[in-house]
Amino acid sequence: MSNASLSPLPSADRPDVTARLRDALLGASFTADGLLELLGAPAYAALSRSETVPALRATRGDTPLELLVRLFLLQQPVPHARVTDVLPVDACLETGWLVRADDEVAATVDVRPYGGPGGEDWFIVSDLGCAVGGAGGIGNHAEGVVLGVGGASTTLAGLTVRTPVSAALDLGTGSGIQALHAAAHATRVTATDVNPRALHITALTLALSGAPAAELREGSLYEPVDKDETYDLIVSNPPFVISPGARLTYRDGGMGGDDLCRRLVQETGERLNPGGFAHFLANWQHVEGEDWTDRLRSWVPRGCDAWIVQREVQDITQYAELWLRDAGDHRGDAAEYQARYDAWLDEFEARKVRAVGFGWITLRRTGVAEPSVVAEEWPHPIEQPLGETVRAHFDRVDYLRAHDDAALLEAHFTLAGEVVQEQVGLPGAEDPEHVVLRQNRGMRRATRVDTVGAGFAGVCDGTMSAGRILDAIAQLVGEDPVALRDRTPAQIRLLVEQGFLEPA
C-alpha cells in the first residue's frame, strides 16, 4: 500500500470551520468523560485493545453523541440527514472533514477525545483506523500513515516535566500529542517530522483542541533546527523500532540498530538551555559481551545529567514477533512472514544482539564538571503522571552533589509522604530479618534498611538534624555515636537519592 491509498486530509487553513466543528463536538459531549459515560468502562477499555464491537453495540441509538462516536471514532458512515442538526455538515464536506456517498457521510480522519492534565477537552486527529488502540495490529502498510494516541504517547506525556518554559521542541511529532501538551505551558512550540502528513495532522490536532498553533518543520531529527536554536524542553517519541530496513515511517528509523536513538540523545546536549529537560522513549540493543548500562551511558552528551530507566526487555524472537504483528504481517502470506522474520533475526545475529530494552531517557542540561548519570532497570508498577517525580529526582541530584557527608549530618530531613515500613521475618521471631521501606507514589520504590536506618527515617520530621538523631539512636541502642555517624551517611544518601527522605 502506498501513500496514494491514504485518505485526503481536511484543510488546515480554515480555522473558522475547525472552531465550529470543535464547538459542535463539545456541545454533544464528545469528550473523554462523555465517552466513558456513554460506553461504560468495559467498552471504553476495549477500545484501547483495538476491539470496537462493545462500542458499536453501545452506540446503536440516535443521540448526537452516539452518531459522533460512530462517525469519528469507529469510522462508520452515518445518514446525512441524521447529522445535519449535530455538525456543520456542509462546511465539513467543503473542507474535507467529511465525504459524502449517496445519503451517507463518512469521516476522512479519526478524531479521538483526549483529556488534558488540567481537565482540558482535547482532540487527537490521526489517519483512519489508527486512533483506537494505537498501533496494535492495525495491519496498515501505508508508509506515511499517522497513528493516534497509544501507550507510548501517554507514557512520554506523563513523565515530561511540566513547568512554564519559553521554547519547547517536539521531535517526530506524529499526530501532535506531545506538541499539544507542550502548548499548555510553553510560550513557543516547534514540532518537526520527516513525514509532511504528520505535520498537517498536528496542525489539525492543535486547531481542533483550541490550542495555539505550533511552528511546523519537515525533516529528520535536528535537521530542521538551526544550529543556534536552543530550547527549554525537548520531547521525542521517535521511530525507535530496531528493524531491518524502514518499511513504516511511524516506527522504523531507517538507521542501523539503535543508531537513531543514540544520535538523538547525543545531539541533544547542545540544543538544551541551561536547566532545560529532554525526554525520550527509546529502544536499545543488548549486545553480547557488553553491559547495557555502559552502552546507554556512552550516549549521554557532555554537560547533561541523565536518568535512564529500562522498563522492559524482550529477547530477539519476542521483539521481532511483536513488530511483525504490529504491521499485520502475521495475517498475510506465510512464506512472506517467514522471510521477514528471518530478516529480523539475521540483522540481530549480525550485530550480536541478544535482546532489546525499552524505556525512557531524561536529560537535564547542567554546567557541573561531573554530571550524574543514573541507569537502572525498573520493570515494576509506577504511578503516572511522573513529571513531578522526574523533576524531584534531579532536584535531589543537585542537593546531594552540594552536600558532603558532614553537611548531610548537619541537615534536617522529613519522611516523604505515603512511605510505609514492612518487617520481614519468620513468624514468631523476636526480631525481623530485615526492614523494607516502600513508597506508594511515583516510582513506588522499595529499599531494604537496617534497624538504625528504619528508626532514623521514622523520626525524621524536620525538627532535628540528622547528626542529633543518630546520637539519640546511638544512646538508645548502646552504640558508639562516632562510629554510627561514620557509617550512616551512605544510607542517608541512598534514602534521599531514592526519594524516601526529603530535605526539610
Short mmCIF file of C-alpha atoms in Angstrom, two decimals:
data_model
loop_
_atom_site.label_atom_id
_atom_site.label_comp_id
_atom_site.label_asym_id
_atom_site.label_seq_id
_atom_site.Cartn_x
_atom_site.Cartn_y
_atom_site.Cartn_z
CA MET A 1 0.00 0.00 0.00
CA SER A 2 1.42 3.40 -0.88
CA ASN A 3 0.83 6.94 0.26
CA ALA A 4 -1.71 7.27 -2.57
CA SER A 5 -4.03 4.92 -0.65
CA LEU A 6 -4.27 7.25 2.32
CA SER A 7 -7.34 9.47 2.56
CA PRO A 8 -7.03 13.15 1.64
CA LEU A 9 -6.76 15.25 4.78
CA PRO A 10 -9.06 18.04 5.90
CA SER A 11 -7.92 21.59 5.24
CA ALA A 12 -5.70 23.09 7.91
CA ASP A 13 -6.32 26.60 6.58
CA ARG A 14 -9.94 27.09 7.65
CA PRO A 15 -9.84 27.93 11.36
CA ASP A 16 -13.45 29.15 11.21
CA VAL A 17 -14.70 25.70 10.22
CA THR A 18 -12.41 23.94 12.70
CA ALA A 19 -13.72 26.17 15.51
CA ARG A 20 -17.33 25.40 14.53
CA LEU A 21 -16.56 21.68 14.45
CA ARG A 22 -14.94 21.88 17.89
CA ASP A 23 -17.98 23.67 19.31
CA ALA A 24 -20.26 21.01 17.83
CA LEU A 25 -18.20 18.16 19.30
CA LEU A 26 -18.17 19.76 22.74
CA GLY A 27 -21.87 20.57 22.51
CA ALA A 28 -22.62 16.89 22.04
CA SER A 29 -20.30 15.87 24.92
CA PHE A 30 -17.91 14.15 22.50
CA THR A 31 -15.22 14.27 25.19
CA ALA A 32 -13.21 11.72 27.16
CA ASP A 33 -15.66 11.94 30.05
CA GLY A 34 -18.63 11.81 27.70
CA LEU A 35 -17.29 8.69 26.02
CA LEU A 36 -16.77 6.91 29.33
CA GLU A 37 -20.28 7.75 30.45
CA LEU A 38 -21.83 6.64 27.16
CA LEU A 39 -19.85 3.45 26.58
CA GLY A 40 -19.23 2.28 30.11
CA ALA A 41 -15.86 1.20 31.47
CA PRO A 42 -15.63 -2.25 29.76
CA ALA A 43 -16.42 -0.96 26.24
CA TYR A 44 -14.21 2.10 26.78
CA ALA A 45 -11.30 -0.11 27.86
CA ALA A 46 -11.86 -2.42 24.90
CA LEU A 47 -11.12 0.47 22.53
CA SER A 48 -7.55 0.59 23.82
CA ARG A 49 -7.22 -3.06 22.77
CA SER A 50 -8.48 -2.23 19.26
CA GLU A 51 -11.76 -4.01 20.00
CA THR A 52 -14.70 -1.98 18.71
CA VAL A 53 -17.65 -4.40 18.96
CA PRO A 54 -18.67 -3.35 22.51
CA ALA A 55 -18.57 0.34 21.48
CA LEU A 56 -20.59 -0.37 18.34
CA ARG A 57 -23.23 -2.10 20.46
CA ALA A 58 -23.31 0.85 22.85
CA THR A 59 -23.89 3.39 20.03
CA ARG A 60 -26.88 1.92 18.22
CA GLY A 61 -29.15 4.83 19.13
CA ASP A 62 -29.76 8.21 17.51
CA THR A 63 -28.36 10.63 20.11
CA PRO A 64 -25.86 13.22 18.85
CA LEU A 65 -23.06 11.65 20.90
CA GLU A 66 -23.73 8.15 19.56
CA LEU A 67 -23.65 9.44 15.99
CA LEU A 68 -20.37 11.27 16.54
CA VAL A 69 -18.70 8.26 18.18
CA ARG A 70 -19.68 6.05 15.24
CA LEU A 71 -18.61 8.67 12.72
CA PHE A 72 -15.28 9.93 14.06
CA LEU A 73 -14.05 7.20 16.40
CA LEU A 74 -15.46 3.98 14.95
CA GLN A 75 -15.35 5.07 11.28
CA GLN A 76 -18.90 4.08 10.49
CA PRO A 77 -20.82 6.03 7.82
CA VAL A 78 -23.98 7.67 9.15
CA PRO A 79 -27.03 9.05 7.33
CA HIS A 80 -26.51 12.61 6.16
CA ALA A 81 -29.94 13.68 7.39
CA ARG A 82 -29.21 12.49 10.94
CA VAL A 83 -26.10 14.64 11.46
CA THR A 84 -27.21 17.92 9.90
CA ASP A 85 -28.51 19.08 13.27
CA VAL A 86 -25.35 17.96 15.05
CA LEU A 87 -22.49 19.18 12.82
CA PRO A 88 -21.86 21.99 10.34
CA VAL A 89 -22.08 19.29 7.67
CA ASP A 90 -21.78 21.47 4.57
CA ALA A 91 -18.70 23.25 5.91
CA CYS A 92 -17.14 19.90 6.96
CA LEU A 93 -17.77 18.49 3.48
CA GLU A 94 -16.28 21.59 1.88
CA THR A 95 -13.09 21.46 3.97
CA GLY A 96 -12.64 17.70 3.83
CA TRP A 97 -13.51 16.59 7.34
CA LEU A 98 -16.32 14.53 5.82
CA VAL A 99 -17.04 12.89 2.49
CA ARG A 100 -20.46 12.00 1.13
CA ALA A 101 -21.60 8.88 -0.67
CA ASP A 102 -25.27 8.83 -1.62
CA ASP A 103 -27.27 9.56 1.54
CA GLU A 104 -24.43 8.92 3.99
CA VAL A 105 -21.40 10.82 5.21
CA ALA A 106 -18.11 9.39 6.48
CA ALA A 107 -15.12 10.87 8.28
CA THR A 108 -11.80 11.25 6.47
CA VAL A 109 -9.76 11.09 9.71
CA ASP A 110 -10.00 9.58 13.15
CA VAL A 111 -10.84 12.07 15.89
CA ARG A 112 -10.31 10.84 19.42
CA PRO A 113 -11.37 12.83 22.51
CA TYR A 114 -8.46 13.20 24.91
CA GLY A 115 -8.49 14.71 28.39
CA GLY A 116 -5.70 17.15 29.16
CA PRO A 117 -3.92 17.17 32.55
CA GLY A 118 -5.78 20.29 33.61
CA GLY A 119 -9.19 18.97 32.59
CA GLU A 120 -8.92 20.34 29.03
CA ASP A 121 -11.08 18.75 26.33
CA TRP A 122 -8.64 17.99 23.53
CA PHE A 123 -8.95 16.01 20.30
CA ILE A 124 -6.22 13.90 18.67
CA VAL A 125 -6.51 13.59 14.89
CA SER A 126 -4.96 10.61 13.07
CA ASP A 127 -5.36 8.51 9.97
CA LEU A 128 -8.39 6.27 9.61
CA GLY A 129 -8.14 3.12 11.70
CA CYS A 130 -5.23 4.39 13.77
CA ALA A 131 -6.81 6.12 16.75
CA VAL A 132 -8.45 3.26 18.60
CA GLY A 133 -5.76 1.11 20.18
CA GLY A 134 -2.82 2.98 18.70
CA ALA A 135 -0.59 0.82 16.52
CA GLY A 136 -1.56 -2.56 17.86
CA GLY A 137 -2.29 -4.84 14.96
CA ILE A 138 -3.63 -2.15 12.64
CA GLY A 139 -2.27 -4.01 9.65
CA ASN A 140 -1.99 -0.76 7.69
CA HIS A 141 1.10 -0.89 5.48
CA ALA A 142 0.83 2.66 4.15
CA GLU A 143 4.24 4.16 4.71
CA GLY A 144 3.01 7.64 5.55
CA VAL A 145 0.30 6.55 7.97
CA VAL A 146 -0.01 8.72 11.11
CA LEU A 147 -1.07 6.95 14.29
CA GLY A 148 -3.20 8.29 17.10
CA VAL A 149 -2.75 8.03 20.85
CA GLY A 150 -1.05 4.86 22.09
CA GLY A 151 0.59 3.67 25.26
CA ALA A 152 3.98 5.10 24.28
CA SER A 153 2.45 8.54 23.62
CA THR A 154 0.75 8.73 27.00
CA THR A 155 3.83 7.35 28.78
CA LEU A 156 6.01 10.12 27.37
CA ALA A 157 3.40 12.79 28.09
CA GLY A 158 3.11 11.57 31.67
CA LEU A 159 6.81 11.59 32.51
CA THR A 160 7.55 15.02 30.99
CA VAL A 161 8.36 17.80 33.46
CA ARG A 162 5.58 20.39 33.19
CA THR A 163 6.88 23.81 34.18
CA PRO A 164 6.37 27.11 32.31
CA VAL A 165 9.01 27.43 29.59
CA SER A 166 9.75 29.84 26.77
CA ALA A 167 10.51 27.35 23.99
CA ALA A 168 9.65 23.66 23.52
CA LEU A 169 10.57 21.27 20.71
CA ASP A 170 8.66 18.12 19.75
CA LEU A 171 10.84 15.94 17.50
CA GLY A 172 8.87 13.46 15.39
CA THR A 173 5.53 14.93 16.36
CA GLY A 174 3.29 12.33 14.68
CA SER A 175 -0.31 13.22 15.50
CA GLY A 176 0.82 16.12 17.69
CA ILE A 177 0.02 14.89 21.18
CA GLN A 178 3.35 16.00 22.69
CA ALA A 179 3.14 19.38 20.98
CA LEU A 180 -0.40 19.74 22.34
CA HIS A 181 0.77 19.09 25.90
CA ALA A 182 3.71 21.46 25.46
CA ALA A 183 1.45 24.22 24.15
CA ALA A 184 -0.24 24.31 27.56
CA HIS A 185 2.93 25.53 29.31
CA ALA A 186 5.33 26.76 26.61
CA THR A 187 5.28 30.22 25.03
CA ARG A 188 6.54 28.84 21.72
CA VAL A 189 6.28 25.27 20.40
CA THR A 190 8.18 23.88 17.42
CA ALA A 191 7.13 20.50 16.02
CA THR A 192 9.12 18.53 13.45
CA ASP A 193 8.56 15.34 11.48
CA VAL A 194 10.09 13.65 8.46
CA ASN A 195 6.52 12.93 7.29
CA PRO A 196 4.71 16.02 5.91
CA ARG A 197 1.40 14.27 6.50
CA ALA A 198 2.18 14.15 10.23
CA LEU A 199 2.80 17.91 10.28
CA HIS A 200 -0.56 18.50 8.61
CA ILE A 201 -2.30 16.26 11.14
CA THR A 202 -0.51 18.00 14.03
CA ALA A 203 -1.90 21.32 12.80
CA LEU A 204 -5.39 19.77 12.82
CA THR A 205 -4.92 18.33 16.32
CA LEU A 206 -3.84 21.69 17.74
CA ALA A 207 -6.59 23.64 15.99
CA LEU A 208 -9.38 21.22 16.87
CA SER A 209 -8.18 21.21 20.50
CA GLY A 210 -8.30 25.00 20.68
CA ALA A 211 -4.54 25.18 21.30
CA PRO A 212 -2.12 27.76 19.90
CA ALA A 213 -0.54 26.85 16.58
CA ALA A 214 2.99 25.41 16.56
CA GLU A 215 5.81 26.15 14.18
CA LEU A 216 5.88 23.08 11.93
CA ARG A 217 9.09 21.97 10.20
CA GLU A 218 9.78 18.99 7.95
CA GLY A 219 12.92 16.94 8.42
CA SER A 220 14.67 14.18 10.37
CA LEU A 221 15.90 14.59 13.94
CA TYR A 222 17.59 18.01 14.35
CA GLU A 223 17.93 18.72 10.62
CA PRO A 224 15.06 21.28 10.59
CA VAL A 225 16.50 23.11 13.62
CA ASP A 226 19.02 25.91 13.13
CA LYS A 227 22.34 25.34 14.89
CA ASP A 228 21.90 28.36 17.15
CA GLU A 229 18.36 27.42 18.27
CA THR A 230 18.04 26.13 21.82
CA TYR A 231 15.08 25.03 23.91
CA ASP A 232 13.97 24.71 27.49
CA LEU A 233 12.12 21.46 26.77
CA ILE A 234 12.68 18.79 24.13
CA VAL A 235 10.44 15.73 23.82
CA SER A 236 10.50 12.87 21.34
CA ASN A 237 8.69 9.60 20.81
CA PRO A 238 10.91 8.73 17.83
CA PRO A 239 10.60 5.83 15.37
CA PHE A 240 12.70 3.74 17.72
CA VAL A 241 11.96 0.24 16.46
CA ILE A 242 15.16 -1.68 15.69
CA SER A 243 14.29 -3.29 12.36
CA PRO A 244 15.84 -4.43 9.08
CA GLY A 245 15.04 -1.54 6.75
CA ALA A 246 12.49 1.24 7.11
CA ARG A 247 9.10 -0.04 6.00
CA LEU A 248 6.88 2.08 8.21
CA THR A 249 7.72 5.75 8.83
CA TYR A 250 5.90 5.94 12.16
CA ARG A 251 8.09 3.26 13.80
CA ASP A 252 11.22 2.44 11.74
CA GLY A 253 14.04 4.98 11.95
CA GLY A 254 15.92 3.75 8.88
CA MET A 255 19.28 3.63 10.67
CA GLY A 256 21.22 0.54 11.69
CA GLY A 257 20.46 -0.97 15.08
CA ASP A 258 19.73 1.62 17.76
CA ASP A 259 21.72 4.36 15.99
CA LEU A 260 18.72 6.66 15.62
CA CYS A 261 18.07 6.74 19.37
CA ARG A 262 21.78 7.11 20.07
CA ARG A 263 22.13 10.06 17.69
CA LEU A 264 19.02 11.70 19.04
CA VAL A 265 20.34 11.60 22.61
CA GLN A 266 23.91 12.55 21.74
CA GLU A 267 22.89 15.58 19.68
CA THR A 268 20.53 16.97 22.31
CA GLY A 269 23.02 18.48 24.74
CA GLU A 270 23.89 21.49 22.60
CA ARG A 271 20.18 22.11 21.90
CA LEU A 272 19.17 22.47 25.55
CA ASN A 273 19.23 25.70 27.51
CA PRO A 274 20.85 25.52 30.98
CA GLY A 275 18.43 23.74 33.30
CA GLY A 276 16.38 22.50 30.35
CA PHE A 277 14.92 18.99 30.17
CA ALA A 278 14.78 16.47 27.33
CA HIS A 279 12.58 13.38 27.46
CA PHE A 280 12.81 10.43 25.06
CA LEU A 281 11.35 6.99 24.65
CA ALA A 282 13.84 4.57 23.15
CA ASN A 283 14.81 1.01 22.33
CA TRP A 284 18.37 -0.15 22.80
CA GLN A 285 20.30 -3.26 21.94
CA HIS A 286 21.64 -5.72 24.48
CA VAL A 287 24.85 -6.76 22.75
CA GLU A 288 26.78 -9.90 23.61
CA GLY A 289 29.69 -9.12 25.93
CA GLU A 290 28.51 -5.56 26.64
CA ASP A 291 26.66 -4.17 29.66
CA TRP A 292 23.56 -2.31 28.54
CA THR A 293 24.08 0.41 31.15
CA ASP A 294 27.57 1.13 29.79
CA ARG A 295 26.10 1.36 26.29
CA LEU A 296 23.49 3.88 27.37
CA ARG A 297 25.89 5.91 29.48
CA SER A 298 28.06 6.41 26.41
CA TRP A 299 25.11 8.13 24.70
CA VAL A 300 24.76 10.89 27.30
CA PRO A 301 26.07 14.21 25.95
CA ARG A 302 28.66 16.19 27.85
CA GLY A 303 27.23 18.68 30.32
CA CYS A 304 23.99 16.78 30.98
CA ASP A 305 22.68 14.88 33.96
CA ALA A 306 20.76 11.79 32.88
CA TRP A 307 18.21 9.39 34.29
CA ILE A 308 17.80 6.23 32.20
CA VAL A 309 15.10 3.72 33.14
CA GLN A 310 14.75 0.35 31.44
CA ARG A 311 11.13 -0.75 31.74
CA GLU A 312 11.16 -3.94 29.71
CA VAL A 313 13.50 -6.39 27.97
CA GLN A 314 12.50 -8.78 25.18
CA ASP A 315 14.58 -11.50 23.57
CA ILE A 316 15.06 -11.04 19.84
CA THR A 317 12.33 -13.52 18.88
CA GLN A 318 9.73 -11.82 21.08
CA TYR A 319 10.76 -8.45 19.71
CA ALA A 320 10.56 -9.49 16.07
CA GLU A 321 7.16 -11.11 16.60
CA LEU A 322 5.79 -8.01 18.32
CA TRP A 323 6.57 -5.71 15.42
CA LEU A 324 5.63 -8.23 12.74
CA ARG A 325 2.20 -8.38 14.37
CA ASP A 326 2.14 -4.60 14.60
CA ALA A 327 2.42 -4.43 10.81
CA GLY A 328 -0.18 -7.17 10.32
CA ASP A 329 2.36 -9.50 8.72
CA HIS A 330 1.06 -12.46 10.72
CA ARG A 331 -2.21 -12.23 8.78
CA GLY A 332 -0.55 -12.33 5.36
CA ASP A 333 1.28 -14.90 3.26
CA ALA A 334 3.05 -17.48 5.44
CA ALA A 335 6.17 -17.60 3.29
CA GLU A 336 6.48 -13.82 3.28
CA TYR A 337 6.01 -13.75 7.05
CA GLN A 338 8.80 -16.30 7.49
CA ALA A 339 11.10 -14.33 5.19
CA ARG A 340 10.51 -11.12 7.15
CA TYR A 341 11.06 -12.96 10.45
CA ASP A 342 14.34 -14.38 9.10
CA ALA A 343 15.44 -10.89 8.05
CA TRP A 344 14.95 -9.60 11.60
CA LEU A 345 16.93 -12.47 13.12
CA ASP A 346 19.68 -12.13 10.52
CA GLU A 347 20.04 -8.45 11.42
CA PHE A 348 20.25 -9.19 15.14
CA GLU A 349 22.73 -12.03 14.71
CA ALA A 350 24.99 -9.87 12.55
CA ARG A 351 25.09 -7.28 15.34
CA LYS A 352 25.42 -9.88 18.14
CA VAL A 353 22.19 -8.61 19.68
CA ARG A 354 20.65 -10.95 22.24
CA ALA A 355 17.76 -8.80 23.48
CA VAL A 356 16.22 -5.36 23.15
CA GLY A 357 15.45 -2.99 26.01
CA PHE A 358 12.68 -0.41 26.13
CA GLY A 359 12.46 2.57 28.43
CA TRP A 360 12.89 6.27 28.80
CA ILE A 361 15.82 8.65 28.88
CA THR A 362 15.69 12.04 30.58
CA LEU A 363 18.45 14.62 30.21
CA ARG A 364 18.92 17.88 32.08
CA ARG A 365 21.46 20.43 30.96
CA THR A 366 23.84 21.35 33.75
CA GLY A 367 27.16 23.08 33.93
CA VAL A 368 28.79 20.86 36.56
CA ALA A 369 32.11 19.17 35.93
CA GLU A 370 30.87 15.68 36.86
CA PRO A 371 27.26 15.16 35.78
CA SER A 372 25.10 12.49 37.37
CA VAL A 373 24.16 9.56 35.10
CA VAL A 374 21.77 7.05 36.67
CA ALA A 375 20.91 3.96 34.60
CA GLU A 376 18.61 1.44 36.24
CA GLU A 377 16.15 -1.33 35.49
CA TRP A 378 12.68 -0.79 36.89
CA PRO A 379 10.04 -3.17 35.46
CA HIS A 380 7.70 -2.68 38.43
CA PRO A 381 4.41 -0.74 38.53
CA ILE A 382 4.64 3.04 38.69
CA GLU A 383 2.14 5.85 39.17
CA GLN A 384 1.63 8.22 36.26
CA PRO A 385 1.94 11.11 35.72
CA LEU A 386 5.61 11.04 36.70
CA GLY A 387 6.66 14.53 35.66
CA GLU A 388 6.88 15.81 39.22
CA THR A 389 8.76 12.67 40.27
CA VAL A 390 11.26 13.23 37.45
CA ARG A 391 11.77 16.88 38.41
CA ALA A 392 12.24 15.90 42.07
CA HIS A 393 14.86 13.28 41.08
CA PHE A 394 17.07 15.95 39.54
CA ASP A 395 16.47 18.31 42.46
CA ARG A 396 17.78 15.59 44.75
CA VAL A 397 20.80 15.11 42.49
CA ASP A 398 21.60 18.80 42.94
CA TYR A 399 21.14 18.57 46.69
CA LEU A 400 23.38 15.54 47.15
CA ARG A 401 26.03 16.99 44.86
CA ALA A 402 26.17 20.07 47.09
CA HIS A 403 26.26 18.20 50.42
CA ASP A 404 29.14 16.01 51.55
CA ASP A 405 28.71 13.59 54.46
CA ALA A 406 29.44 16.23 57.07
CA ALA A 407 26.81 18.53 55.57
CA LEU A 408 24.26 15.69 55.50
CA LEU A 409 24.73 15.18 59.24
CA GLU A 410 24.00 18.87 59.84
CA ALA A 411 20.91 18.81 57.59
CA HIS A 412 17.27 18.29 58.55
CA PHE A 413 15.01 15.81 56.73
CA THR A 414 11.39 14.75 56.60
CA LEU A 415 9.98 11.39 55.62
CA ALA A 416 8.32 11.57 52.20
CA GLY A 417 4.56 11.17 52.01
CA GLU A 418 2.96 7.73 51.77
CA VAL A 419 6.03 5.75 52.77
CA VAL A 420 5.27 2.60 54.76
CA GLN A 421 7.51 0.21 56.66
CA GLU A 422 7.37 -3.56 56.26
CA GLN A 423 9.11 -6.03 58.57
CA VAL A 424 10.08 -9.34 57.04
CA GLY A 425 10.98 -12.41 59.05
CA LEU A 426 9.86 -15.79 60.33
CA PRO A 427 6.55 -15.90 62.23
CA GLY A 428 7.09 -15.59 65.95
CA ALA A 429 10.68 -14.39 65.64
CA GLU A 430 11.70 -11.74 68.17
CA ASP A 431 13.39 -9.55 65.55
CA PRO A 432 12.69 -9.15 61.81
CA GLU A 433 15.22 -10.49 59.31
CA HIS A 434 15.11 -7.17 57.54
CA VAL A 435 13.07 -3.98 57.26
CA VAL A 436 11.75 -2.60 53.98
CA LEU A 437 10.63 0.96 53.30
CA ARG A 438 8.11 1.18 50.47
CA GLN A 439 6.72 4.14 48.51
CA ASN A 440 3.09 4.18 47.42
CA ARG A 441 3.52 7.04 44.95
CA GLY A 442 5.66 7.87 41.93
CA MET A 443 8.21 5.15 41.19
CA ARG A 444 6.83 3.07 44.07
CA ARG A 445 10.31 2.05 45.15
CA ALA A 446 11.16 -0.35 47.93
CA THR A 447 14.51 -0.41 49.71
CA ARG A 448 15.92 -2.56 52.48
CA VAL A 449 17.30 -0.77 55.54
CA ASP A 450 18.77 -1.88 58.83
CA THR A 451 17.10 -1.13 62.14
CA VAL A 452 19.09 2.09 62.50
CA GLY A 453 18.00 3.26 59.06
CA ALA A 454 14.38 2.43 59.79
CA GLY A 455 14.49 4.19 63.14
CA PHE A 456 16.23 7.19 61.61
CA ALA A 457 13.65 7.54 58.82
CA GLY A 458 10.78 7.13 61.26
CA VAL A 459 11.72 10.14 63.38
CA CYS A 460 12.66 12.50 60.54
CA ASP A 461 10.13 15.30 60.88
CA GLY A 462 12.42 18.25 60.16
CA THR A 463 12.91 19.32 63.75
CA MET A 464 16.27 17.68 64.48
CA SER A 465 19.45 17.45 62.43
CA ALA A 466 20.50 14.04 61.12
CA GLY A 467 23.50 14.02 63.43
CA ARG A 468 21.43 14.67 66.56
CA ILE A 469 19.00 11.89 65.57
CA LEU A 470 21.90 9.47 65.18
CA ASP A 471 23.33 10.49 68.56
CA ALA A 472 19.97 9.73 70.17
CA ILE A 473 19.77 6.35 68.39
CA ALA A 474 23.33 5.51 69.47
CA GLN A 475 22.44 6.19 73.09
CA LEU A 476 19.26 4.11 72.78
CA VAL A 477 20.95 1.02 71.28
CA GLY A 478 24.24 1.37 73.12
CA GLU A 479 26.43 2.10 70.07
CA ASP A 480 29.41 4.40 69.75
CA PRO A 481 27.91 7.66 68.36
CA VAL A 482 31.10 8.47 66.43
CA ALA A 483 31.04 5.09 64.68
CA LEU A 484 27.35 5.48 63.91
CA ARG A 485 27.92 8.95 62.42
CA ASP A 486 30.71 7.49 60.27
CA ARG A 487 28.74 4.63 58.74
CA THR A 488 25.24 6.06 58.38
CA PRO A 489 25.64 8.93 55.85
CA ALA A 490 25.81 6.42 52.97
CA GLN A 491 22.40 5.07 53.96
CA ILE A 492 21.01 8.59 54.36
CA ARG A 493 22.35 9.49 50.94
CA LEU A 494 20.62 6.47 49.40
CA LEU A 495 17.31 7.29 51.11
CA VAL A 496 17.50 10.86 49.81
CA GLU A 497 18.55 9.74 46.32
CA GLN A 498 15.58 7.39 46.04
CA GLY A 499 13.10 9.89 47.44
CA PHE A 500 12.33 8.32 50.82
CA LEU A 501 13.74 11.35 52.67
CA GLU A 502 13.29 14.97 51.64
CA PRO A 503 15.44 17.92 52.76
CA ALA A 504 13.44 19.97 55.25
#
